[in-house]
């Protein structure tokens, strides 16, 4: 080959290699659940003979596709798209779509595997899936997002449907994108129907879907505190993030009498020593760009650049920002500051080292697959409304959400109490409770 051919080939191969990951993320996810459930499996001859966990770890199928679209400059762009249909034992495949440049198949496989367990805990007829693309929507124009959405759905549409697979949003995919994707699916299927959840209200979305994860987190927290003879009233709560989950959790925590002392972004922390007022929450929800870093004095709020919320001595910690946001040092800061409860609003916000540190320190700590299941639970309620051609009131959705979160809590706490002889181990409890429901379904349906 000529030098030029070699150089060009190298660039192309390096490009492909950079987007090809090994299976580590998926194996980690399987390992962390295996530790909690394999003893349950071995204790039941039927579960053991059916090799339930190994079966659940393998996706039913993976759909992988190319998404080719044109940017505003007219250049051809090529992305990778996937849908991991992990398990439909309990209901249609269900889980979000993520558009983020770091998206790889092993990451989606690990999230789909987790989603199966989360969805099982809701008690609703929901299987588990996850999907997305290595597309970065940041900085893209509305026209580019629309063209990408159309090209993405042209590939995905034949594989989804209200009884088959019902995607929702996740990172980079919100209400607007779900509106575009829904329209594209309807054009493909020549049908109206709830093939996606998290849709805009006017095309069949549910009231409170946007609030669901944050509200659900606080309902779960309320049940967790009640189980320890405690309540939210007057507690100092450190929240991280300032997105959908964090802001709605903050509002509900405040409505239940908690003092929300922080919210955060990558750049730092908004600290409200006496707790956020409604006015301060409204202001932060609306503030854009650098104005967000200079709160008006009357709000009782300061912005502290480069800081995290975990050394503010909260009694309750609610990580609602992103994966791995709490490391071992943050965990130690929480312990030293007297934190007693933690519940995850984000998916997998604790590093393994942070998890180990917290477990040893007696902090009661709930995993996201239980405490942030409110989002997917209201997706389940959206599917129910679509199937019945109905729109429920916000009050009805909220009441159902509260019931579901309390039922998840009770299921997980009961399993977690028998796993730990005393204070419930919510992490073990969540994995075991979900496993039992899934294993039963494997057996009842015939192990193959
Ligand atoms: N992506 C969200 C989750 O992790 C929602 C999934 C859904 O509503 O299907 O639970």
Tab-separated table of C-alpha atoms and ligand atoms in Angstrom:
chain	number	residue	atom	x	y	z
A	1	UNK	CA	0.000	0.000	0.000
A	2	UNK	CA	1.093	3.593	-0.567
A	3	UNK	CA	1.809	5.787	2.455
A	4	UNK	CA	-1.349	7.685	1.727
A	5	UNK	CA	-3.448	4.528	1.566
A	6	UNK	CA	-1.908	3.341	4.837
A	7	UNK	CA	-2.598	6.631	6.568
A	8	UNK	CA	-6.172	6.781	5.328
A	9	UNK	CA	-6.810	3.172	6.321
A	10	UNK	CA	-5.310	3.768	9.762
A	11	UNK	CA	-7.576	6.760	10.368
A	12	UNK	CA	-10.649	4.790	9.358
A	13	UNK	CA	-9.728	1.784	11.513
A	14	UNK	CA	-8.787	3.960	14.518
A	15	UNK	CA	-12.146	5.646	14.177
A	16	UNK	CA	-13.979	2.332	14.162
A	17	UNK	CA	-11.884	0.963	17.020
A	18	UNK	CA	-12.553	4.017	19.201
A	19	UNK	CA	-16.258	3.267	18.900
A	20	UNK	CA	-15.922	-0.442	19.672
A	21	UNK	CA	-15.867	-1.275	23.349
A	22	UNK	CA	-15.280	-4.517	25.206
A	23	UNK	CA	-17.944	-6.164	27.313
A	24	UNK	CA	-16.723	-4.901	30.722
A	25	UNK	CA	-19.765	-2.730	31.521
A	26	UNK	CA	-22.160	-5.600	30.854
A	27	UNK	CA	-20.131	-8.106	32.894
A	28	UNK	CA	-19.970	-5.652	35.838
A	29	UNK	CA	-23.754	-5.285	35.804
A	30	UNK	CA	-24.256	-9.051	35.756
A	31	UNK	CA	-21.684	-9.584	38.509
A	32	UNK	CA	-23.244	-7.063	40.859
A	33	UNK	CA	-26.668	-8.733	40.645
A	34	UNK	CA	-25.218	-12.272	40.657
A	35	UNK	CA	-23.642	-11.652	44.079
A	36	UNK	CA	-27.072	-11.080	45.579
A	37	UNK	CA	-29.193	-13.666	43.816
A	38	UNK	CA	-27.130	-16.769	43.000
A	39	UNK	CA	-27.570	-18.171	46.518
A	40	UNK	CA	-31.345	-17.797	46.060
A	41	UNK	CA	-31.036	-19.606	42.727
A	42	UNK	CA	-28.991	-22.460	44.164
A	43	UNK	CA	-31.466	-22.898	47.038
A	44	UNK	CA	-34.318	-23.615	44.605
A	45	UNK	CA	-33.870	-26.749	42.489
A	46	UNK	CA	-36.216	-25.455	39.745
A	47	UNK	CA	-34.438	-22.075	39.494
A	48	UNK	CA	-31.054	-23.776	39.506
A	49	UNK	CA	-32.018	-26.314	36.833
A	50	UNK	CA	-33.372	-23.519	34.603
A	51	UNK	CA	-30.128	-21.497	35.050
A	52	UNK	CA	-32.328	-18.447	35.518
A	53	UNK	CA	-29.665	-15.761	35.982
A	54	UNK	CA	-27.522	-16.914	33.055
A	55	UNK	CA	-30.648	-16.922	30.954
A	56	UNK	CA	-31.650	-13.411	32.066
A	57	UNK	CA	-28.128	-12.069	31.454
A	58	UNK	CA	-28.335	-12.851	27.729
A	59	UNK	CA	-30.559	-10.436	25.815
A	60	UNK	CA	-33.437	-12.105	23.966
A	61	UNK	CA	-32.019	-10.273	20.949
A	62	UNK	CA	-29.922	-7.269	19.981
A	63	UNK	CA	-30.921	-5.137	17.017
A	64	UNK	CA	-27.973	-3.199	15.627
A	65	UNK	CA	-28.258	-0.761	12.749
A	66	UNK	CA	-26.630	2.094	10.879
A	67	UNK	CA	-28.188	5.556	10.948
A	68	UNK	CA	-27.227	7.658	7.939
A	69	UNK	CA	-28.380	11.260	7.765
A	70	UNK	CA	-27.366	14.633	6.384
A	71	UNK	CA	-26.237	17.572	8.557
A	72	UNK	CA	-27.099	21.230	7.880
A	73	UNK	CA	-23.953	21.632	5.765
A	74	UNK	CA	-25.147	18.802	3.518
A	75	UNK	CA	-22.475	16.356	4.717
A	76	UNK	CA	-23.286	12.686	5.235
A	77	UNK	CA	-23.158	11.579	8.870
A	78	UNK	CA	-23.007	7.961	10.008
A	79	UNK	CA	-23.988	6.778	13.479
A	80	UNK	CA	-24.589	3.456	15.151
A	81	UNK	CA	-27.961	2.578	16.647
A	82	UNK	CA	-29.097	-0.330	18.819
A	83	UNK	CA	-32.056	-1.749	20.648
A	84	UNK	CA	-31.304	-4.392	23.251
A	85	UNK	CA	-34.485	-6.411	23.819
A	86	UNK	CA	-33.410	-8.044	27.042
A	87	UNK	CA	-36.504	-9.835	28.330
A	88	UNK	CA	-40.250	-9.850	27.669
A	89	UNK	CA	-41.078	-12.400	30.353
A	90	UNK	CA	-43.279	-9.987	32.277
A	91	UNK	CA	-44.607	-7.711	29.528
A	92	UNK	CA	-43.580	-5.874	26.335
A	93	UNK	CA	-39.911	-4.855	26.156
A	94	UNK	CA	-39.673	-1.490	27.924
A	95	UNK	CA	-36.891	1.012	28.499
A	96	UNK	CA	-35.376	4.261	27.335
A	97	UNK	CA	-33.459	5.411	24.272
A	98	UNK	CA	-30.173	7.199	24.900
A	99	UNK	CA	-28.522	9.506	22.387
A	100	UNK	CA	-25.064	10.211	23.719
A	101	UNK	CA	-21.602	9.978	22.125
A	102	UNK	CA	-20.401	7.502	24.799
A	103	UNK	CA	-23.167	5.023	24.000
A	104	UNK	CA	-21.826	1.568	23.171
A	105	UNK	CA	-23.475	-1.831	22.946
A	106	UNK	CA	-21.994	-3.129	26.267
A	107	UNK	CA	-23.272	-0.014	28.088
A	108	UNK	CA	-26.750	-0.564	26.639
A	109	UNK	CA	-26.600	-4.268	27.523
A	110	UNK	CA	-25.751	-3.429	31.136
A	111	UNK	CA	-28.566	-0.863	31.324
A	112	UNK	CA	-31.062	-3.240	29.674
A	113	UNK	CA	-30.179	-5.975	32.171
A	114	UNK	CA	-30.706	-3.531	35.090
A	115	UNK	CA	-33.949	-2.330	33.508
A	116	UNK	CA	-35.392	-5.854	33.537
A	117	UNK	CA	-34.936	-5.945	37.323
A	118	UNK	CA	-36.200	-2.386	37.841
A	119	UNK	CA	-39.309	-2.998	35.760
A	120	UNK	CA	-40.007	-6.273	37.583
A	121	UNK	CA	-40.083	-4.362	40.885
A	122	UNK	CA	-42.897	-2.074	39.697
A	123	UNK	CA	-45.323	-5.001	39.724
A	124	UNK	CA	-46.610	-3.794	36.312
A	125	UNK	CA	-46.566	-5.941	33.136
A	126	UNK	CA	-43.273	-4.569	31.817
A	127	UNK	CA	-40.359	-6.415	30.221
A	128	UNK	CA	-36.951	-4.768	29.931
A	129	UNK	CA	-34.940	-3.160	27.135
A	130	UNK	CA	-32.636	-0.240	26.387
A	131	UNK	CA	-31.501	1.377	23.185
A	132	UNK	CA	-29.980	4.404	21.600
A	133	UNK	CA	-27.254	5.703	19.371
A	134	UNK	CA	-23.739	7.151	19.600
A	135	UNK	CA	-25.209	10.424	18.328
A	136	UNK	CA	-24.474	13.662	20.198
A	137	UNK	CA	-27.521	15.933	20.038
A	138	UNK	CA	-25.680	18.823	21.741
A	139	UNK	CA	-25.116	21.689	19.358
A	140	UNK	CA	-27.307	20.136	16.651
A	141	UNK	CA	-30.014	22.278	15.044
A	142	UNK	CA	-33.716	21.338	15.278
A	143	UNK	CA	-33.559	20.316	11.610
A	144	UNK	CA	-30.602	18.000	12.244
A	145	UNK	CA	-32.317	16.427	15.256
A	146	UNK	CA	-35.411	15.854	13.163
A	147	UNK	CA	-33.491	14.247	10.287
A	148	UNK	CA	-31.572	12.052	12.709
A	149	UNK	CA	-34.802	11.026	14.493
A	150	UNK	CA	-36.456	10.086	11.182
A	151	UNK	CA	-33.454	8.035	10.038
A	152	UNK	CA	-33.181	6.348	13.467
A	153	UNK	CA	-36.857	5.418	13.547
A	154	UNK	CA	-36.819	4.159	9.938
A	155	UNK	CA	-34.541	1.376	11.238
A	156	UNK	CA	-36.173	0.816	14.625
A	157	UNK	CA	-39.861	0.971	13.663
A	158	UNK	CA	-40.279	-2.625	12.402
A	159	UNK	CA	-39.133	-3.924	15.801
A	160	UNK	CA	-41.391	-1.947	18.162
A	161	UNK	CA	-45.107	-1.560	18.888
A	162	UNK	CA	-47.515	-1.252	21.836
A	163	UNK	CA	-47.487	-4.993	22.607
A	164	UNK	CA	-43.998	-5.666	21.400
A	165	UNK	CA	-41.456	-3.078	22.526
A	166	UNK	CA	-42.229	0.377	23.925
A	167	UNK	CA	-39.190	2.707	24.081
A	168	UNK	CA	-39.122	5.940	26.103
A	169	UNK	CA	-36.625	8.745	26.622
A	170	UNK	CA	-33.275	8.695	28.397
A	171	UNK	CA	-30.181	10.907	28.122
A	172	UNK	CA	-30.475	13.159	25.045
A	173	UNK	CA	-34.030	12.017	24.251
A	174	UNK	CA	-36.799	14.150	25.787
A	175	UNK	CA	-40.386	15.122	25.023
A	176	UNK	CA	-39.587	16.852	21.721
A	177	UNK	CA	-37.574	13.903	20.375
A	178	UNK	CA	-40.270	11.470	21.550
A	179	UNK	CA	-42.850	13.523	19.649
A	180	UNK	CA	-40.765	13.218	16.465
A	181	UNK	CA	-40.102	9.518	17.012
A	182	UNK	CA	-43.796	8.830	17.701
A	183	UNK	CA	-44.846	10.576	14.508
A	184	UNK	CA	-42.216	8.631	12.531
A	185	UNK	CA	-43.444	5.339	14.021
A	186	UNK	CA	-47.079	6.176	13.222
A	187	UNK	CA	-46.132	6.964	9.628
A	188	UNK	CA	-44.374	3.621	9.383
A	189	UNK	CA	-47.071	1.536	11.084
A	190	UNK	CA	-50.055	3.355	9.567
A	191	UNK	CA	-51.549	3.225	13.038
A	192	UNK	CA	-52.097	5.408	16.056
A	193	UNK	CA	-50.777	3.881	19.167
A	194	UNK	CA	-48.603	4.011	22.176
A	195	UNK	CA	-45.405	2.615	20.710
A	196	UNK	CA	-43.394	5.090	22.815
A	197	UNK	CA	-43.917	6.656	26.246
A	198	UNK	CA	-42.941	10.073	27.528
A	199	UNK	CA	-44.761	11.536	24.505
A	200	UNK	CA	-46.094	15.088	24.508
A	201	UNK	CA	-49.512	15.216	26.157
A	202	UNK	CA	-51.374	16.163	22.984
A	203	UNK	CA	-50.300	12.982	21.157
A	204	UNK	CA	-51.141	10.557	23.936
A	205	UNK	CA	-48.640	11.336	26.695
A	206	UNK	CA	-49.482	11.076	30.391
A	207	UNK	CA	-49.778	13.874	32.901
A	208	UNK	CA	-46.950	13.749	35.466
A	209	UNK	CA	-44.633	11.608	33.280
A	210	UNK	CA	-42.043	14.419	33.512
A	211	UNK	CA	-42.417	14.679	37.305
A	212	UNK	CA	-42.666	10.925	37.840
A	213	UNK	CA	-39.068	9.943	38.644
A	214	UNK	CA	-38.524	12.833	41.087
A	215	UNK	CA	-41.894	12.495	42.818
A	216	UNK	CA	-41.536	8.717	42.949
A	217	UNK	CA	-38.117	9.069	44.587
A	218	UNK	CA	-39.613	11.149	47.398
A	219	UNK	CA	-42.555	8.752	47.876
A	220	UNK	CA	-40.046	5.918	48.162
A	221	UNK	CA	-37.926	7.947	50.598
A	222	UNK	CA	-41.024	8.677	52.705
A	223	UNK	CA	-41.771	4.954	52.952
A	224	UNK	CA	-38.127	4.159	53.755
A	225	UNK	CA	-38.034	6.709	56.579
A	226	UNK	CA	-41.396	5.541	57.937
A	227	UNK	CA	-40.035	1.975	58.086
A	228	UNK	CA	-37.312	3.335	60.415
A	229	UNK	CA	-39.848	5.273	62.520
A	230	UNK	CA	-38.703	8.555	60.968
A	231	UNK	CA	-40.060	11.129	58.487
A	232	UNK	CA	-38.989	13.813	56.013
A	233	UNK	CA	-40.318	16.758	58.039
A	234	UNK	CA	-37.459	19.110	58.962
A	235	UNK	CA	-34.674	16.909	57.518
A	236	UNK	CA	-31.665	18.457	55.757
A	237	UNK	CA	-31.601	16.951	52.256
A	238	UNK	CA	-28.656	17.276	49.847
A	239	UNK	CA	-29.718	16.805	46.238
A	240	UNK	CA	-27.401	16.751	43.233
A	241	UNK	CA	-28.279	17.648	39.659
A	242	UNK	CA	-30.636	20.319	38.396
A	243	UNK	CA	-32.447	18.388	35.668
A	244	UNK	CA	-35.861	16.860	35.516
A	245	UNK	CA	-35.338	14.333	38.293
A	246	UNK	CA	-33.581	16.677	40.747
A	247	UNK	CA	-35.943	19.634	40.396
A	248	UNK	CA	-39.125	17.595	40.736
A	249	UNK	CA	-37.664	15.653	43.665
A	250	UNK	CA	-36.756	18.975	45.308
A	251	UNK	CA	-40.292	20.305	44.898
A	252	UNK	CA	-41.918	17.204	46.338
A	253	UNK	CA	-39.405	16.951	49.209
A	254	UNK	CA	-40.171	20.556	50.091
A	255	UNK	CA	-43.917	19.956	49.889
A	256	UNK	CA	-43.430	17.143	52.410
A	257	UNK	CA	-41.598	19.447	54.836
A	258	UNK	CA	-37.957	18.639	53.989
A	259	UNK	CA	-35.192	21.271	53.788
A	260	UNK	CA	-33.487	20.927	50.413
A	261	UNK	CA	-30.053	22.427	51.038
A	262	UNK	CA	-28.439	21.861	47.638
A	263	UNK	CA	-28.762	21.301	43.925
A	264	UNK	CA	-25.772	21.008	41.621
A	265	UNK	CA	-24.286	21.034	38.142
A	266	UNK	CA	-20.926	19.887	36.822
A	267	UNK	CA	-19.595	23.402	37.565
A	268	UNK	CA	-20.507	23.409	41.271
A	269	UNK	CA	-23.211	23.566	43.938
A	270	UNK	CA	-26.112	25.866	44.746
A	271	UNK	CA	-26.195	25.920	48.538
A	272	UNK	CA	-29.258	27.056	50.491
A	273	UNK	CA	-28.325	26.687	54.185
A	274	UNK	CA	-31.966	27.254	55.298
A	275	UNK	CA	-33.449	25.222	52.470
A	276	UNK	CA	-34.626	26.202	48.981
A	277	UNK	CA	-37.829	28.245	48.855
A	278	UNK	CA	-40.340	27.700	46.029
A	279	UNK	CA	-39.133	30.993	44.580
A	280	UNK	CA	-35.520	29.797	44.589
A	281	UNK	CA	-36.498	26.528	42.874
A	282	UNK	CA	-38.495	28.439	40.225
A	283	UNK	CA	-35.547	30.756	39.655
A	284	UNK	CA	-33.049	27.908	39.197
A	285	UNK	CA	-35.406	26.000	36.906
A	286	UNK	CA	-35.604	29.046	34.623
A	287	UNK	CA	-32.022	30.358	34.863
A	288	UNK	CA	-29.905	29.785	31.774
A	289	UNK	CA	-26.207	30.199	30.969
A	290	UNK	CA	-23.961	32.078	33.384
A	291	UNK	CA	-26.844	33.909	35.108
A	292	UNK	CA	-27.475	30.655	36.996
A	293	UNK	CA	-24.119	31.108	38.746
A	294	UNK	CA	-25.094	34.463	40.313
A	295	UNK	CA	-28.307	33.978	42.277
A	296	UNK	CA	-30.060	37.162	43.502
A	297	UNK	CA	-29.388	37.807	47.197
A	298	UNK	CA	-33.035	37.621	48.294
A	299	UNK	CA	-33.152	33.881	47.448
A	300	UNK	CA	-30.826	32.864	50.318
A	301	UNK	CA	-28.705	30.912	47.891
A	302	UNK	CA	-25.029	30.878	46.967
A	303	UNK	CA	-23.255	29.206	44.063
A	304	UNK	CA	-19.979	27.503	45.014
A	305	UNK	CA	-17.880	26.633	41.992
A	306	UNK	CA	-16.047	23.294	41.846
A	307	UNK	CA	-17.857	21.864	44.862
A	308	UNK	CA	-20.071	18.802	45.310
A	309	UNK	CA	-23.019	18.652	47.761
A	310	UNK	CA	-21.818	15.694	49.826
A	311	UNK	CA	-19.811	17.550	52.504
A	312	UNK	CA	-22.715	19.847	53.463
A	313	UNK	CA	-23.629	17.540	56.386
A	314	UNK	CA	-27.036	16.417	55.148
A	315	UNK	CA	-29.143	13.836	56.976
A	316	UNK	CA	-30.420	12.571	53.632
A	317	UNK	CA	-28.503	12.344	50.330
A	318	UNK	CA	-30.316	12.082	46.997
A	319	UNK	CA	-27.900	11.750	44.056
A	320	UNK	CA	-29.956	12.743	41.002
A	321	UNK	CA	-27.269	13.808	38.530
A	322	UNK	CA	-25.432	10.986	36.788
A	323	UNK	CA	-23.522	7.690	36.904
A	324	UNK	CA	-20.624	7.367	39.387
A	325	UNK	CA	-21.127	10.851	40.847
A	326	UNK	CA	-20.392	9.669	44.420
A	327	UNK	CA	-16.908	8.224	44.909
A	328	UNK	CA	-15.271	6.831	48.059
A	329	UNK	CA	-14.219	10.324	49.306
A	330	UNK	CA	-17.744	11.658	48.853
A	331	UNK	CA	-19.103	8.623	50.704
A	332	UNK	CA	-16.730	9.308	53.590
A	333	UNK	CA	-17.811	12.971	53.647
A	334	UNK	CA	-21.435	11.813	53.939
A	335	UNK	CA	-20.587	9.417	56.776
A	336	UNK	CA	-18.509	12.013	58.665
A	337	UNK	CA	-21.279	14.596	58.218
A	338	UNK	CA	-23.865	12.355	59.887
A	339	UNK	CA	-25.876	11.271	56.844
A	340	UNK	CA	-28.366	8.499	57.703
A	341	UNK	CA	-30.265	7.810	54.488
A	342	UNK	CA	-29.463	7.769	50.782
A	343	UNK	CA	-31.747	7.063	47.834
A	344	UNK	CA	-30.652	7.088	44.203
A	345	UNK	CA	-32.572	9.255	41.747
A	346	UNK	CA	-29.958	8.742	39.013
A	347	UNK	CA	-29.079	5.349	37.540
A	348	UNK	CA	-25.971	3.866	39.215
A	349	UNK	CA	-24.629	7.089	40.854
A	350	UNK	CA	-22.320	5.270	43.341
A	351	UNK	CA	-18.931	3.852	42.459
A	352	UNK	CA	-18.408	0.304	43.812
A	353	UNK	CA	-15.990	1.746	46.422
A	354	UNK	CA	-18.603	4.292	47.564
A	355	UNK	CA	-21.187	1.501	47.881
A	356	UNK	CA	-18.833	-0.554	50.047
A	357	UNK	CA	-17.992	2.425	52.287
A	358	UNK	CA	-21.647	3.306	52.856
A	359	UNK	CA	-22.694	-0.284	53.566
A	360	UNK	CA	-20.119	-0.616	56.327
A	361	UNK	CA	-21.202	2.678	57.934
A	362	UNK	CA	-24.835	1.751	58.516
A	363	UNK	CA	-26.318	4.342	56.150
A	364	UNK	CA	-29.654	3.026	54.866
A	365	UNK	CA	-29.227	3.201	51.133
A	366	UNK	CA	-31.717	2.466	48.332
A	367	UNK	CA	-30.630	1.507	44.794
A	368	UNK	CA	-32.036	3.345	41.784
A	369	UNK	CA	-33.729	0.259	40.414
A	370	UNK	CA	-36.122	0.607	43.373
A	371	UNK	CA	-36.107	4.312	44.261
A	372	UNK	CA	-36.106	5.780	40.729
A	373	UNK	CA	-38.582	3.301	39.236
A	374	UNK	CA	-41.296	6.008	39.281
A	375	UNK	CA	-40.372	7.095	35.746
A	376	UNK	CA	-40.874	3.736	34.149
A	377	UNK	CA	-43.891	3.108	36.399
A	378	UNK	CA	-45.688	6.152	34.967
A	379	UNK	CA	-44.619	4.939	31.511
A	380	UNK	CA	-46.555	1.782	32.410
A	381	UNK	CA	-49.533	3.972	33.355
A	382	UNK	CA	-49.169	5.853	30.037
A	383	UNK	CA	-49.377	2.498	28.210
A	384	UNK	CA	-52.506	1.660	30.202
A	385	UNK	CA	-54.094	5.012	29.300
A	386	UNK	CA	-53.200	4.557	25.595
A	387	UNK	CA	-54.618	1.015	25.539
A	388	UNK	CA	-57.879	2.300	27.018
A	389	UNK	CA	-57.947	5.503	24.885
A	390	UNK	CA	-58.094	7.451	28.142
A	391	UNK	CA	-56.469	10.454	29.807
A	392	UNK	CA	-56.181	10.319	33.571
A	393	UNK	CA	-56.104	13.382	35.829
A	394	UNK	CA	-52.836	14.406	37.467
A	395	UNK	CA	-54.323	13.489	40.849
A	396	UNK	CA	-55.123	9.963	39.650
A	397	UNK	CA	-51.646	9.420	38.176
A	398	UNK	CA	-50.023	10.754	41.349
A	399	UNK	CA	-52.081	8.506	43.588
A	400	UNK	CA	-51.232	5.439	41.479
A	401	UNK	CA	-47.542	6.431	41.502
A	402	UNK	CA	-47.580	6.765	45.284
A	403	UNK	CA	-49.184	3.305	45.632
A	404	UNK	CA	-46.627	1.744	43.263
A	405	UNK	CA	-43.624	3.316	45.031
A	406	UNK	CA	-44.898	2.244	48.474
A	407	UNK	CA	-45.495	-1.294	47.175
A	408	UNK	CA	-41.964	-1.395	45.710
A	409	UNK	CA	-40.609	-0.200	49.038
A	410	UNK	CA	-42.461	-2.853	51.009
A	411	UNK	CA	-41.422	-5.667	48.653
A	412	UNK	CA	-37.779	-4.600	48.717
A	413	UNK	CA	-37.666	-3.938	52.473
A	414	UNK	CA	-39.179	-7.331	53.286
A	415	UNK	CA	-36.681	-9.169	51.065
A	416	UNK	CA	-33.897	-6.933	52.405
A	417	UNK	CA	-34.790	-7.631	56.025
A	418	UNK	CA	-34.573	-11.369	55.584
A	419	UNK	CA	-31.244	-10.917	53.755
A	420	UNK	CA	-29.735	-8.812	56.543
A	421	UNK	CA	-31.444	-9.922	59.782
A	422	UNK	CA	-32.452	-6.503	61.065
A	423	UNK	CA	-32.037	-3.192	59.260
A	424	UNK	CA	-33.103	-3.935	55.690
A	425	UNK	CA	-30.394	-4.224	53.059
A	426	UNK	CA	-32.282	-2.442	50.274
A	427	UNK	CA	-29.692	-3.266	47.596
A	428	UNK	CA	-29.837	-7.008	48.166
A	429	UNK	CA	-33.566	-6.792	48.742
A	430	UNK	CA	-34.214	-5.098	45.384
A	431	UNK	CA	-32.167	-7.614	43.423
A	432	UNK	CA	-33.721	-10.582	45.200
A	433	UNK	CA	-37.319	-9.362	45.019
A	434	UNK	CA	-36.996	-8.682	41.280
A	435	UNK	CA	-35.185	-11.982	40.725
A	436	UNK	CA	-37.948	-13.988	42.412
A	437	UNK	CA	-40.648	-12.456	40.205
A	438	UNK	CA	-38.582	-13.108	37.070
A	439	UNK	CA	-37.542	-16.622	38.085
A	440	UNK	CA	-41.152	-17.547	38.751
A	441	UNK	CA	-42.053	-16.336	35.257
A	442	UNK	CA	-39.220	-18.395	33.736
A	443	UNK	CA	-40.453	-21.525	35.484
A	444	UNK	CA	-44.184	-21.018	34.850
A	445	UNK	CA	-43.552	-20.366	31.177
A	446	UNK	CA	-41.306	-23.394	30.704
A	447	UNK	CA	-37.610	-22.921	31.175
A	448	UNK	CA	-36.843	-22.774	27.457
B	1	LIG	N1	-35.093	5.757	30.993
B	1	LIG	C1	-35.994	5.682	32.120
B	1	LIG	C2	-35.514	4.637	33.133
B	1	LIG	O1	-34.365	4.385	33.232
B	1	LIG	C3	-37.427	5.450	31.685
B	1	LIG	C4	-37.682	4.193	30.930
B	1	LIG	C5	-39.122	4.050	30.436
B	1	LIG	O2	-39.972	4.861	30.833
B	1	LIG	O3	-39.360	3.130	29.676
B	1	LIG	O4	-36.237	4.058	33.913
